[in-house]
mmCIF file of C-alpha atoms in Angstrom:
data_model
loop_
_atom_site.group_PDB
_atom_site.id
_atom_site.type_symbol
_atom_site.label_atom_id
_atom_site.label_comp_id
_atom_site.label_asym_id
_atom_site.label_seq_id
_atom_site.Cartn_x
_atom_site.Cartn_y
_atom_site.Cartn_z
ATOM 1 C CA MET P 1 -176.513 -140.638 -184.242
ATOM 2 C CA LYS P 2 -175.433 -140.535 -180.618
ATOM 3 C CA THR P 3 -176.191 -144.217 -180.184
ATOM 4 C CA ALA P 4 -174.270 -145.192 -183.305
ATOM 5 C CA LEU P 5 -171.286 -143.095 -182.253
ATOM 6 C CA GLN P 6 -171.231 -144.579 -178.747
ATOM 7 C CA THR P 7 -171.292 -148.081 -180.228
ATOM 8 C CA VAL P 8 -168.216 -147.307 -182.328
ATOM 9 C CA ILE P 9 -166.419 -145.817 -179.309
ATOM 10 C CA ASP P 10 -167.170 -148.862 -177.132
ATOM 11 C CA ALA P 11 -165.755 -151.178 -179.782
ATOM 12 C CA TRP P 12 -162.581 -149.097 -180.156
ATOM 13 C CA VAL P 13 -161.722 -148.949 -176.441
ATOM 14 C CA GLY P 14 -162.117 -152.716 -176.213
ATOM 15 C CA GLU P 15 -158.501 -153.141 -177.375
ATOM 16 C CA ARG P 16 -155.306 -152.272 -175.469
ATOM 17 C CA ILE P 17 -154.142 -148.691 -175.871
ATOM 18 C CA VAL P 18 -150.340 -148.481 -175.642
ATOM 19 C CA VAL P 19 -148.163 -145.382 -175.658
ATOM 20 C CA SER P 20 -144.482 -146.205 -176.292
ATOM 21 C CA GLY P 21 -141.205 -144.550 -177.145
ATOM 22 C CA GLY P 22 -137.545 -144.626 -176.166
ATOM 23 C CA GLY P 23 -137.792 -148.094 -174.694
ATOM 24 C CA GLN P 24 -140.678 -147.111 -172.395
ATOM 25 C CA GLU P 25 -144.399 -147.761 -172.648
ATOM 26 C CA VAL P 26 -147.597 -146.849 -170.823
ATOM 27 C CA LEU P 27 -150.950 -148.642 -170.956
ATOM 28 C CA ILE P 28 -153.939 -146.293 -171.058
ATOM 29 C CA ASP P 29 -156.948 -147.575 -169.132
ATOM 30 C CA PRO P 30 -160.157 -146.866 -171.136
ATOM 31 C CA SER P 31 -161.735 -145.628 -167.931
ATOM 32 C CA GLN P 32 -159.206 -142.773 -168.000
ATOM 33 C CA ILE P 33 -160.528 -141.514 -171.363
ATOM 34 C CA SER P 34 -163.535 -139.237 -171.300
ATOM 35 C CA PHE P 35 -165.533 -139.035 -174.558
ATOM 36 C CA ASN P 36 -168.004 -136.133 -174.785
ATOM 37 C CA VAL P 37 -170.452 -137.650 -177.272
ATOM 38 C CA GLU P 38 -173.068 -134.912 -177.020
ATOM 39 C CA ALA P 39 -170.580 -132.126 -177.675
ATOM 40 C CA SER P 40 -169.094 -134.079 -180.565
ATOM 41 C CA VAL P 41 -172.509 -134.601 -182.207
ATOM 42 C CA ALA P 42 -173.447 -130.958 -181.660
ATOM 43 C CA GLN P 43 -170.230 -129.818 -183.307
ATOM 44 C CA TYR P 44 -170.893 -132.123 -186.242
ATOM 45 C CA GLU P 45 -174.440 -130.867 -186.739
ATOM 46 C CA GLU P 46 -173.287 -127.285 -186.572
ATOM 47 C CA THR P 47 -170.631 -127.941 -189.172
ATOM 48 C CA VAL P 48 -172.826 -129.729 -191.701
ATOM 49 C CA ASP P 49 -175.891 -127.522 -191.194
ATOM 50 C CA LYS P 50 -176.515 -125.088 -194.070
ATOM 51 C CA PRO P 51 -178.856 -122.144 -194.367
ATOM 52 C CA TRP P 52 -182.099 -122.427 -196.385
ATOM 53 C CA PHE P 53 -180.790 -120.170 -199.105
ATOM 54 C CA ALA P 54 -177.898 -122.530 -199.817
ATOM 55 C CA PHE P 55 -180.163 -125.353 -200.878
ATOM 56 C CA TRP P 56 -178.312 -125.742 -204.153
ATOM 57 C CA GLU P 57 -175.085 -126.773 -202.396
ATOM 58 C CA SER P 58 -174.327 -130.493 -202.411
ATOM 59 C CA GLU P 59 -173.837 -132.530 -199.250
ATOM 60 C CA ARG P 60 -170.343 -132.269 -197.779
ATOM 61 C CA VAL P 61 -168.216 -135.025 -196.238
ATOM 62 C CA VAL P 62 -166.979 -133.799 -192.849
ATOM 63 C CA HIS P 63 -164.303 -135.426 -190.652
ATOM 64 C CA LEU P 64 -164.334 -134.047 -187.151
ATOM 65 C CA PRO P 65 -162.380 -135.305 -184.150
ATOM 66 C CA LEU P 66 -164.296 -136.448 -181.125
ATOM 67 C CA GLN P 67 -164.018 -134.299 -178.072
ATOM 68 C CA VAL P 68 -161.748 -136.315 -175.763
ATOM 69 C CA THR P 69 -160.129 -135.616 -172.402
ATOM 70 C CA LEU P 70 -157.416 -137.691 -170.677
ATOM 71 C CA LEU P 71 -158.082 -137.997 -166.973
ATOM 72 C CA GLU P 72 -155.497 -137.405 -164.252
ATOM 73 C CA ASP P 73 -154.241 -140.984 -163.858
ATOM 74 C CA ALA P 74 -153.422 -141.220 -167.561
ATOM 75 C CA THR P 75 -151.587 -137.894 -167.675
ATOM 76 C CA ASN P 76 -149.630 -138.761 -164.522
ATOM 77 C CA ALA P 77 -148.512 -142.069 -166.042
ATOM 78 C CA ILE P 78 -147.222 -140.241 -169.104
ATOM 79 C CA SER P 79 -145.469 -137.536 -167.065
ATOM 80 C CA LYS P 80 -143.477 -140.162 -165.118
ATOM 81 C CA ILE P 81 -141.518 -141.016 -168.260
ATOM 82 C CA ASN P 82 -138.903 -138.273 -168.142
ATOM 83 C CA THR P 83 -137.611 -139.048 -171.623
ATOM 84 C CA TRP P 84 -140.963 -138.037 -173.101
ATOM 85 C CA ASP P 85 -142.081 -134.528 -173.819
ATOM 86 C CA GLN P 86 -145.092 -134.524 -171.518
ATOM 87 C CA GLU P 87 -147.264 -131.905 -173.195
ATOM 88 C CA ALA P 88 -146.485 -133.045 -176.734
ATOM 89 C CA THR P 89 -147.114 -136.695 -175.871
ATOM 90 C CA ILE P 90 -150.453 -135.977 -174.183
ATOM 91 C CA GLN P 91 -151.484 -133.963 -177.217
ATOM 92 C CA ALA P 92 -150.458 -136.795 -179.558
ATOM 93 C CA VAL P 93 -152.401 -139.351 -177.510
ATOM 94 C CA THR P 94 -155.510 -137.172 -177.346
ATOM 95 C CA THR P 95 -155.440 -136.500 -181.079
ATOM 96 C CA GLN P 96 -155.058 -140.154 -182.060
ATOM 97 C CA ILE P 97 -157.847 -141.238 -179.727
ATOM 98 C CA SER P 98 -160.146 -138.481 -180.966
ATOM 99 C CA TYR P 99 -159.967 -139.924 -184.488
ATOM 100 C CA LEU P 100 -160.249 -143.523 -183.203
ATOM 101 C CA LYS P 101 -157.068 -144.442 -185.058
ATOM 102 C CA GLU P 102 -154.475 -147.114 -184.219
ATOM 103 C CA HIS P 103 -154.228 -148.357 -180.638
ATOM 104 C CA GLU P 104 -150.437 -148.078 -180.590
ATOM 105 C CA ILE P 105 -149.469 -144.464 -180.058
ATOM 106 C CA GLU P 106 -145.914 -143.149 -180.404
ATOM 107 C CA ALA P 107 -144.706 -140.866 -177.632
ATOM 108 C CA ILE P 108 -142.858 -137.639 -178.390
ATOM 109 C CA LEU P 109 -139.287 -137.810 -177.062
ATOM 110 C CA LYS P 110 -137.457 -134.911 -175.524
ATOM 111 C CA ASP P 111 -134.781 -133.106 -177.486
ATOM 112 C CA LEU P 112 -131.716 -135.373 -177.092
ATOM 113 C CA SER P 113 -129.355 -132.495 -177.722
ATOM 114 C CA GLN P 114 -129.663 -131.823 -173.989
ATOM 115 C CA VAL P 115 -128.366 -135.295 -173.089
ATOM 116 C CA GLU P 116 -124.748 -134.142 -173.122
ATOM 117 C CA ASN P 117 -125.270 -131.551 -170.398
ATOM 118 C CA GLU P 118 -123.496 -133.691 -167.768
ATOM 119 C CA ARG P 119 -120.581 -136.073 -168.282
ATOM 120 C CA LEU P 120 -120.902 -139.038 -165.941
ATOM 121 C CA ALA P 121 -117.700 -140.891 -166.829
ATOM 122 C CA LEU P 122 -114.563 -140.602 -168.961
ATOM 123 C CA VAL P 123 -111.969 -143.310 -169.655
ATOM 124 C CA ILE P 124 -108.959 -142.874 -171.963
ATOM 125 C CA LYS P 125 -106.400 -145.623 -172.662
ATOM 126 C CA GLU P 126 -103.481 -146.117 -175.024
ATOM 127 C CA LEU P 127 -104.238 -148.496 -177.888
ATOM 128 C CA PRO P 128 -102.891 -151.995 -177.164
ATOM 129 C CA ASP P 129 -100.464 -153.691 -179.522
ATOM 130 C CA GLY P 130 -102.007 -156.302 -181.794
ATOM 131 C CA ALA P 131 -105.649 -155.204 -181.490
ATOM 132 C CA VAL P 132 -107.328 -155.230 -184.912
ATOM 133 C CA ASP P 133 -109.996 -152.805 -186.194
ATOM 134 C CA LEU P 134 -110.657 -150.752 -183.090
ATOM 135 C CA GLU P 135 -112.032 -147.982 -185.314
ATOM 136 C CA ASN P 136 -114.903 -150.231 -186.383
ATOM 137 C CA ILE P 137 -115.940 -150.861 -182.769
ATOM 138 C CA ALA P 138 -115.781 -147.128 -182.053
ATOM 139 C CA GLU P 139 -118.136 -146.395 -184.958
ATOM 140 C CA LEU P 140 -120.666 -148.992 -183.792
ATOM 141 C CA LEU P 141 -120.550 -147.848 -180.179
ATOM 142 C CA ASP P 142 -120.521 -144.086 -180.705
ATOM 143 C CA ASP P 143 -123.740 -142.075 -180.147
ATOM 144 C CA THR P 144 -125.516 -144.955 -178.397
ATOM 145 C CA ILE P 145 -128.664 -143.739 -176.619
ATOM 146 C CA LEU P 146 -129.684 -145.656 -173.512
ATOM 147 C CA TYR P 147 -133.109 -144.871 -172.113
ATOM 148 C CA PRO P 148 -134.131 -145.438 -168.483
ATOM 149 C CA GLY P 149 -134.867 -149.098 -167.908
ATOM 150 C CA GLU P 150 -133.093 -150.104 -171.120
ATOM 151 C CA THR P 151 -130.449 -152.856 -171.122
ATOM 152 C CA PHE P 152 -127.197 -152.547 -173.054
ATOM 153 C CA SER P 153 -125.559 -155.656 -174.545
ATOM 154 C CA PHE P 154 -122.030 -155.404 -175.919
ATOM 155 C CA ILE P 155 -122.501 -158.425 -178.178
ATOM 156 C CA GLU P 156 -125.760 -157.118 -179.623
ATOM 157 C CA LYS P 157 -124.278 -153.679 -180.169
ATOM 158 C CA VAL P 158 -120.908 -154.537 -181.723
ATOM 159 C CA GLY P 159 -121.221 -158.282 -182.329
ATOM 160 C CA LYS P 160 -120.982 -157.861 -186.103
ATOM 161 C CA THR P 161 -117.702 -155.981 -185.929
ATOM 162 C CA THR P 162 -114.674 -157.142 -187.880
ATOM 163 C CA ALA P 163 -112.443 -156.507 -184.867
ATOM 164 C CA ASP P 164 -110.616 -159.392 -183.219
ATOM 165 C CA ARG P 165 -111.176 -160.672 -179.693
ATOM 166 C CA GLU P 166 -108.303 -158.646 -178.243
ATOM 167 C CA ALA P 167 -109.915 -155.444 -179.534
ATOM 168 C CA LYS P 168 -113.325 -156.444 -178.141
ATOM 169 C CA ASN P 169 -111.864 -157.199 -174.717
ATOM 170 C CA PHE P 170 -110.032 -153.878 -174.742
ATOM 171 C CA VAL P 171 -113.101 -151.768 -175.558
ATOM 172 C CA ALA P 172 -115.332 -153.796 -173.229
ATOM 173 C CA SER P 173 -112.872 -153.179 -170.378
ATOM 174 C CA LEU P 174 -112.898 -149.424 -171.008
ATOM 175 C CA LEU P 175 -116.681 -149.349 -171.217
ATOM 176 C CA TYR P 176 -117.015 -151.438 -168.035
ATOM 177 C CA GLU P 177 -114.707 -149.095 -166.139
ATOM 178 C CA ALA P 178 -116.766 -146.114 -167.327
ATOM 179 C CA VAL P 179 -120.073 -147.742 -166.352
ATOM 180 C CA LEU P 180 -118.751 -148.437 -162.845
ATOM 181 C CA HIS P 181 -118.609 -144.666 -162.317
ATOM 182 C CA THR P 182 -122.343 -144.348 -163.004
ATOM 183 C CA GLU P 183 -125.326 -145.678 -161.104
ATOM 184 C CA PHE P 184 -126.065 -148.209 -163.864
ATOM 185 C CA GLU P 185 -126.647 -151.766 -162.694
ATOM 186 C CA ILE P 186 -124.109 -154.359 -163.880
ATOM 187 C CA LEU P 187 -126.031 -157.388 -165.153
ATOM 188 C CA GLU P 188 -123.237 -159.497 -166.676
ATOM 189 C CA ARG P 189 -119.457 -159.247 -166.807
ATOM 190 C CA ARG P 190 -116.580 -161.727 -166.842
ATOM 191 C CA SER P 191 -112.948 -161.223 -165.943
ATOM 192 C CA GLN P 192 -110.102 -161.990 -168.347
ATOM 193 C CA GLU P 193 -108.501 -164.030 -165.493
ATOM 194 C CA GLN P 194 -105.211 -162.258 -166.185
ATOM 195 C CA VAL P 195 -104.724 -158.547 -165.620
ATOM 196 C CA PRO P 196 -104.101 -156.944 -169.038
ATOM 197 C CA ALA P 197 -101.446 -154.262 -169.420
ATOM 198 C CA TYR P 198 -104.046 -151.592 -170.200
ATOM 199 C CA SER P 199 -106.176 -152.208 -167.104
ATOM 200 C CA GLU P 200 -105.948 -153.029 -163.427
ATOM 201 C CA ALA P 201 -107.303 -155.890 -161.363
ATOM 202 C CA GLY P 202 -111.081 -155.779 -161.097
ATOM 203 C CA MET P 203 -111.525 -153.376 -164.020
ATOM 204 C CA ASP P 204 -111.139 -155.737 -166.980
ATOM 205 C CA ALA P 205 -113.891 -157.411 -168.989
ATOM 206 C CA ALA P 206 -113.893 -160.372 -171.392
ATOM 207 C CA ILE P 207 -116.083 -160.948 -174.456
ATOM 208 C CA ASN P 208 -116.629 -164.334 -176.086
ATOM 209 C CA ILE P 209 -119.327 -164.317 -178.758
ATOM 210 C CA GLN P 210 -119.163 -168.083 -179.305
ATOM 211 C CA TYR P 211 -119.972 -168.832 -175.649
ATOM 212 C CA ARG P 212 -122.237 -165.776 -175.225
ATOM 213 C CA GLU P 213 -119.956 -164.244 -172.603
ATOM 214 C CA ASP P 214 -121.256 -160.696 -172.693
ATOM 215 C CA LEU P 215 -121.025 -157.329 -170.971
ATOM 216 C CA GLN P 216 -124.508 -156.144 -170.037
ATOM 217 C CA PHE P 217 -125.733 -153.290 -167.872
ATOM 218 C CA LEU P 218 -129.035 -151.552 -167.157
ATOM 219 C CA ASN P 219 -129.715 -147.830 -167.187
ATOM 220 C CA SER P 220 -131.259 -147.815 -163.725
ATOM 221 C CA SER P 221 -131.360 -144.014 -163.590
ATOM 222 C CA LYS P 222 -134.308 -141.805 -164.496
ATOM 223 C CA SER P 223 -132.469 -139.989 -167.266
ATOM 224 C CA VAL P 224 -131.444 -140.713 -170.813
ATOM 225 C CA ALA P 225 -127.774 -141.622 -171.207
ATOM 226 C CA LYS P 226 -125.508 -141.361 -174.212
ATOM 227 C CA ILE P 227 -122.319 -143.320 -174.902
ATOM 228 C CA ASN P 228 -119.615 -141.761 -177.042
ATOM 229 C CA ALA P 229 -116.581 -143.656 -178.325
ATOM 230 C CA GLU P 230 -113.736 -142.633 -180.599
ATOM 231 C CA VAL P 231 -110.154 -143.415 -181.584
ATOM 232 C CA ASP P 232 -107.982 -140.325 -181.266
ATOM 233 C CA ASP P 233 -104.440 -140.866 -182.577
ATOM 234 C CA SER P 234 -102.989 -143.568 -180.305
ATOM 235 C CA GLN P 235 -105.779 -143.440 -177.712
ATOM 236 C CA PHE P 236 -109.277 -144.838 -177.308
ATOM 237 C CA LYS P 237 -111.810 -142.672 -175.466
ATOM 238 C CA VAL P 238 -115.147 -143.682 -173.918
ATOM 239 C CA GLU P 239 -117.571 -141.126 -172.437
ATOM 240 C CA ILE P 240 -121.000 -141.455 -170.837
ATOM 241 C CA TYR P 241 -123.301 -138.419 -170.739
ATOM 242 C CA SER P 242 -126.706 -137.583 -169.298
ATOM 243 C CA ASP P 243 -128.922 -134.521 -169.073
ATOM 244 C CA THR P 244 -128.662 -134.493 -165.273
ATOM 245 C CA LYS P 245 -126.317 -135.856 -162.616
ATOM 246 C CA SER P 246 -128.080 -136.378 -159.318
ATOM 247 C CA LYS P 247 -125.736 -138.929 -157.713
ATOM 248 C CA ASP P 248 -122.031 -139.046 -156.875
ATOM 249 C CA VAL P 249 -120.303 -142.387 -157.445
ATOM 250 C CA LEU P 250 -116.956 -143.607 -156.065
ATOM 251 C CA VAL P 251 -115.339 -146.934 -156.991
ATOM 252 C CA HIS P 252 -113.125 -148.796 -154.512
ATOM 253 C CA ILE P 253 -110.743 -151.693 -155.254
ATOM 254 C CA LEU P 254 -109.298 -153.871 -152.476
ATOM 255 C CA LYS P 255 -106.315 -155.901 -153.703
ATOM 256 C CA GLU P 256 -104.486 -158.847 -152.122
ATOM 257 C CA ASP P 257 -101.285 -160.321 -153.571
ATOM 258 C CA ILE P 258 -100.959 -164.091 -153.972
ATOM 259 C CA SER P 259 -97.409 -165.491 -153.833
ATOM 260 C CA PRO P 260 -96.368 -168.014 -156.490
ATOM 261 C CA ARG P 261 -94.845 -171.421 -155.724
ATOM 262 C CA ILE P 262 -91.631 -173.009 -156.982
ATOM 263 C CA ILE P 263 -92.207 -176.193 -158.965
ATOM 264 C CA HIS P 264 -89.317 -178.586 -159.698
ATOM 265 C CA ARG P 265 -89.317 -180.839 -162.711
ATOM 266 C CA TYR P 266 -86.667 -183.456 -163.339
ATOM 267 C CA SER P 267 -84.580 -184.353 -166.364
ATOM 268 C CA GLU P 268 -81.913 -186.965 -167.109
ATOM 269 C CA GLU P 269 -80.455 -184.808 -169.868
ATOM 270 C CA LEU P 270 -78.992 -182.147 -167.593
ATOM 271 C CA PRO P 271 -75.494 -182.670 -166.102
ATOM 272 C CA VAL P 272 -74.988 -183.498 -162.437
ATOM 273 C CA GLY P 273 -76.170 -180.577 -160.316
ATOM 274 C CA GLY P 274 -77.525 -178.736 -163.374
ATOM 275 C CA GLU P 275 -80.681 -176.560 -163.342
ATOM 276 C CA GLN P 276 -82.685 -174.778 -166.056
ATOM 277 C CA LEU P 277 -85.352 -172.077 -165.589
ATOM 278 C CA ILE P 278 -88.493 -172.978 -167.563
ATOM 279 C CA GLN P 279 -90.918 -170.280 -166.380
ATOM 280 C CA GLU P 280 -90.379 -167.131 -164.354
ATOM 281 C CA GLU P 281 -92.639 -166.424 -161.396
ATOM 282 C CA GLN P 282 -95.334 -163.759 -161.281
ATOM 283 C CA LYS P 283 -97.574 -162.759 -158.406
ATOM 284 C CA GLY P 284 -101.310 -163.408 -158.516
ATOM 285 C CA MET P 285 -104.017 -161.252 -157.010
ATOM 286 C CA ARG P 286 -107.475 -161.115 -155.494
ATOM 287 C CA ALA P 287 -109.509 -157.981 -156.227
ATOM 288 C CA VAL P 288 -112.749 -156.937 -154.543
ATOM 289 C CA VAL P 289 -114.609 -154.062 -156.227
ATOM 290 C CA THR P 290 -117.247 -152.025 -154.406
ATOM 291 C CA ARG P 291 -119.113 -148.860 -155.303
ATOM 292 C CA SER P 292 -120.518 -146.119 -153.075
ATOM 293 C CA ILE P 293 -123.416 -144.016 -154.386
ATOM 294 C CA THR P 294 -124.313 -140.774 -152.636
ATOM 295 C CA VAL P 295 -127.558 -138.866 -153.211
ATOM 296 C CA ASN P 296 -128.836 -136.027 -151.033
ATOM 297 C CA GLY P 297 -126.179 -136.813 -148.434
ATOM 298 C CA ASN P 298 -127.158 -140.485 -148.109
ATOM 299 C CA THR P 299 -124.540 -143.049 -149.149
ATOM 300 C CA THR P 300 -125.142 -146.686 -150.034
ATOM 301 C CA GLU P 301 -122.438 -149.312 -150.576
ATOM 302 C CA GLU P 302 -122.744 -151.811 -153.402
ATOM 303 C CA SER P 303 -120.653 -154.946 -153.913
ATOM 304 C CA ILE P 304 -119.705 -155.291 -157.576
ATOM 305 C CA SER P 305 -117.291 -158.208 -158.066
ATOM 306 C CA ARG P 306 -114.696 -160.546 -156.537
ATOM 307 C CA ASP P 307 -112.002 -161.551 -159.016
ATOM 308 C CA TYR P 308 -109.159 -164.065 -158.726
ATOM 309 C CA TYR P 309 -106.046 -163.847 -160.865
ATOM 310 C CA ALA P 310 -103.936 -166.988 -160.451
ATOM 311 C CA PRO P 311 -100.187 -166.565 -159.842
ATOM 312 C CA GLN P 312 -97.634 -167.810 -162.350
ATOM 313 C CA ASN P 313 -95.443 -170.333 -160.579
ATOM 314 C CA ARG P 314 -91.680 -170.524 -161.017
ATOM 315 C CA ILE P 315 -90.784 -173.757 -162.848
ATOM 316 C CA VAL P 316 -87.220 -175.100 -162.588
ATOM 317 C CA LEU P 317 -85.836 -178.147 -164.417
ATOM 318 C CA VAL P 318 -83.431 -180.112 -162.174
ATOM 319 C CA SER P 319 -80.966 -182.870 -163.108
ATOM 320 C CA THR P 320 -81.676 -186.380 -161.835
ATOM 321 C CA GLN P 321 -78.082 -187.567 -162.377
ATOM 322 C CA GLN P 322 -76.065 -188.453 -159.254
ATOM 323 C CA PRO P 323 -72.261 -188.408 -158.702
ATOM 324 C CA VAL P 324 -70.459 -191.734 -159.412
ATOM 325 C CA SER P 325 -70.342 -193.879 -156.222
ATOM 326 C CA GLY P 326 -66.971 -193.907 -154.375
ATOM 327 C CA ILE P 327 -65.606 -190.883 -156.203
ATOM 328 C CA PRO P 328 -65.694 -187.567 -154.374
ATOM 329 C CA GLU P 329 -68.018 -185.097 -155.952
ATOM 330 C CA SER P 330 -65.149 -182.686 -156.415
ATOM 331 C CA SER P 331 -63.446 -185.305 -158.613
ATOM 332 C CA VAL P 332 -66.540 -185.494 -160.840
ATOM 333 C CA THR P 333 -67.413 -181.868 -161.046
ATOM 334 C CA GLY P 334 -63.822 -180.561 -160.917
ATOM 335 C CA ASN P 335 -62.163 -178.439 -158.284
ATOM 336 C CA PRO P 336 -64.332 -177.386 -155.337
ATOM 337 C CA PRO P 337 -65.870 -173.941 -155.595
ATOM 338 C CA GLU P 338 -63.718 -171.002 -154.637
ATOM 339 C CA ASN P 339 -63.885 -170.057 -150.946
ATOM 340 C CA GLU P 340 -65.049 -173.590 -150.147
ATOM 341 C CA THR P 341 -62.581 -175.677 -148.197
ATOM 342 C CA GLU P 342 -62.737 -178.806 -146.055
ATOM 343 C CA GLU P 343 -62.128 -178.192 -142.387
ATOM 344 C CA PRO P 344 -60.657 -180.908 -140.114
ATOM 345 C CA SER P 345 -62.920 -182.418 -137.504
ATOM 346 C CA MET P 346 -62.706 -180.765 -134.091
ATOM 347 C CA GLU P 347 -63.684 -183.995 -132.334
ATOM 348 C CA THR P 348 -61.114 -186.683 -131.359
ATOM 349 C CA ASN P 349 -61.551 -190.147 -129.893
ATOM 350 C CA GLN P 350 -58.841 -190.728 -127.279
ATOM 351 C CA ASP P 351 -59.834 -194.318 -126.728
ATOM 352 C CA SER P 352 -59.623 -195.030 -130.410
ATOM 353 C CA GLY P 353 -56.163 -193.530 -130.595
ATOM 354 C CA ASP P 354 -54.900 -195.546 -127.589
ATOM 355 C CA GLU P 355 -56.276 -198.721 -129.034
ATOM 356 C CA THR P 356 -54.550 -198.078 -132.319
ATOM 357 C CA ASN P 357 -51.200 -197.534 -130.606
ATOM 358 C CA GLN P 358 -51.582 -200.663 -128.517
ATOM 359 C CA THR P 359 -52.514 -202.889 -131.428
ATOM 360 C CA GLN P 360 -49.521 -201.648 -133.344
ATOM 361 C CA ASN P 361 -47.195 -202.721 -130.413
ATOM 362 C CA PRO P 362 -45.884 -206.241 -131.188
ATOM 363 C CA GLU P 363 -45.515 -207.055 -127.491
ATOM 364 C CA TYR P 364 -49.086 -206.133 -126.676
ATOM 365 C CA ASP P 365 -51.008 -209.093 -125.168
ATOM 366 C CA PRO P 366 -54.747 -208.572 -124.776
ATOM 367 C CA ASP P 367 -55.008 -211.467 -122.308
ATOM 368 C CA THR P 368 -52.986 -209.509 -119.785
ATOM 369 C CA GLN P 369 -55.311 -206.515 -120.027
ATOM 370 C CA LEU P 370 -58.277 -208.095 -118.250
ATOM 371 C CA ASP P 371 -59.784 -205.797 -115.598
ATOM 372 C CA LEU P 372 -62.454 -207.744 -113.758
ATOM 373 C CA ASP P 373 -62.387 -205.580 -110.601
ATOM 374 C CA ASN P 374 -62.808 -202.334 -112.587
ATOM 375 C CA ASN P 375 -59.846 -200.591 -110.962
ATOM 376 C CA ASP P 376 -58.381 -199.519 -114.332
ATOM 377 C CA LEU P 377 -55.384 -201.901 -113.712
ATOM 378 C CA PRO P 378 -54.758 -205.271 -115.362
ATOM 379 C CA ASP P 379 -55.597 -208.198 -113.112
ATOM 380 C CA ILE P 380 -52.510 -210.063 -114.371
ATOM 381 C CA PRO P 381 -49.392 -208.070 -113.460
ATOM 382 C CA LEU P 382 -46.764 -207.613 -116.079
ATOM 383 C CA ASN P 383 -43.353 -209.099 -115.488
ATOM 384 C CA GLU P 384 -41.229 -206.007 -115.586
ATOM 385 C CA ASP P 385 -38.062 -208.150 -115.639
ATOM 386 C CA GLU P 386 -39.199 -210.232 -118.584
ATOM 387 C CA ASN P 387 -37.152 -208.245 -120.967
ATOM 388 C CA ALA P 388 -34.042 -208.741 -118.745
ATOM 389 C CA LEU P 389 -33.690 -212.578 -119.263
ATOM 390 C CA PRO P 390 -30.241 -213.918 -120.089
ATOM 391 C CA GLU P 391 -29.426 -214.057 -123.755
ATOM 392 C CA GLY P 392 -30.547 -217.316 -125.351
ATOM 393 C CA SER P 393 -32.915 -218.327 -122.487
ATOM 394 C CA TYR P 394 -36.499 -219.277 -123.159
ATOM 395 C CA TYR P 395 -39.644 -220.778 -121.643
ATOM 396 C CA ASP P 396 -40.462 -224.450 -121.998
ATOM 397 C CA LYS P 397 -43.947 -225.898 -122.353
ATOM 398 C CA GLY P 398 -44.429 -225.849 -118.631
ATOM 399 C CA GLY P 399 -43.616 -222.191 -118.408
ATOM 400 C CA ASN P 400 -40.167 -222.743 -116.901
ATOM 401 C CA ILE P 401 -37.179 -220.669 -117.918
ATOM 402 C CA VAL P 402 -34.501 -222.651 -119.637
ATOM 403 C CA ILE P 403 -31.027 -221.134 -119.513
ATOM 404 C CA PRO P 404 -28.532 -222.837 -121.816
#
C-alpha cells in the first residue's frame, strides 16, 4: 500500500502547483511539501480495522486526507502576499494537497472592509458643461479594487460607457490627479494639449479609445487599494483608499508662460488703413510635474511629466489698399485726426532763398557772377553807373554807347 500511495503522490507533484488570488500568485515547489506516507497508511489501517466480533459488518469506503506539511519556504512565500489571509490560505493549500485535488489553489483574501481605513487621495470638481453621462462612468469606476502589482486601465474599466469623450477626459483628469497623490506608478497618460477649465496645467488627461490613448497606472504599493467615484449634485468626487498609509506624497508643478505672437493677414476687401481682429491672443504654458515620496524620513524625487500647451496667437486682418497717388492721405480718408497737425519745417536753406531772389531779378546776369579767385566777389565788376545813362542812349554791337 505504501508503494502504491507513493507512486500516486509522485505523479501528482509532477505538475505545477499554483496558489493565486487578488491578482497575485505563488508557485509551490514540490520539494517544499512533506508527505508523511507511513502516518497516512497507519491512520487508514486504524480507521478501516474492525474487531473480530464485528465480522458481519460490510467493508466500508474510507476517504482520508494524507498527512501533509508545508515547509518554511512555501509558507514564507504565501505570507509575503499581504492581501492574503496567511493562516487561512496555508490551511486551504494544505487541505487541497492532502486530497491530491486540483493543482490550482485559490488563496483566501483578507477582509476588504478594512481597505477604507486610510484615504490616500481626494479630488472634487464641478461638473463641466456639455459632458454626457458622467453618472455611467461613476458607476463603472466605483468600488474598484486594485491589488498590489495590479495595473489599472481606464479604457478597460470604463471603455463600454455611453459617456462622450468630454466626460471621459474629465473623469480621467480627476483620477489622474488623485493617483499623483499616491505612490502608484504612472504607466501611460497623455495631455489634452489645452488646459481645460476644470483642471490646471500638468494635471489633465486625455482618453481616445479609437487610438488606444489610455490612462494606466500600477499599484506599486504593498497594500490593496480601492477607488470610489460618485456624482453628488453638481460635483464629481474621486477617492482612493487603502488599509495602511506608510508614505507621504507631495506633488509639485513648475509652470512657465509662453507669450503669443501677432500674425497679420491681408485683405483687399477692407478700406484703406482698416483692420479686423480675427483671433484674440492667449498665453501658452510649459508645465513640469514632479512628485516627492517620503517614507521613514527618507525622501525621493520622481519626475512625472513635461507638458507643452501652445499659445493662441493674435490674428489681425489688415487692408492691402493704398491711398491714391498724388492725393494727400487726409483728402482720401477725410480730415486729419484730432490733435494731429502739420508743423512747419524748422530747417531753412539760405542759399536756396538767395538764389530764388536773384533769379526773380530781371537785371540779374549770371555771367557777371563768376568767382574764379574764391574771394566771394564777382570777377567782373558791375558798372554802378549803368543805370545812369542818358535817356535814349544804348550800346552798339561793339559795346560803344550811342547817345542820340
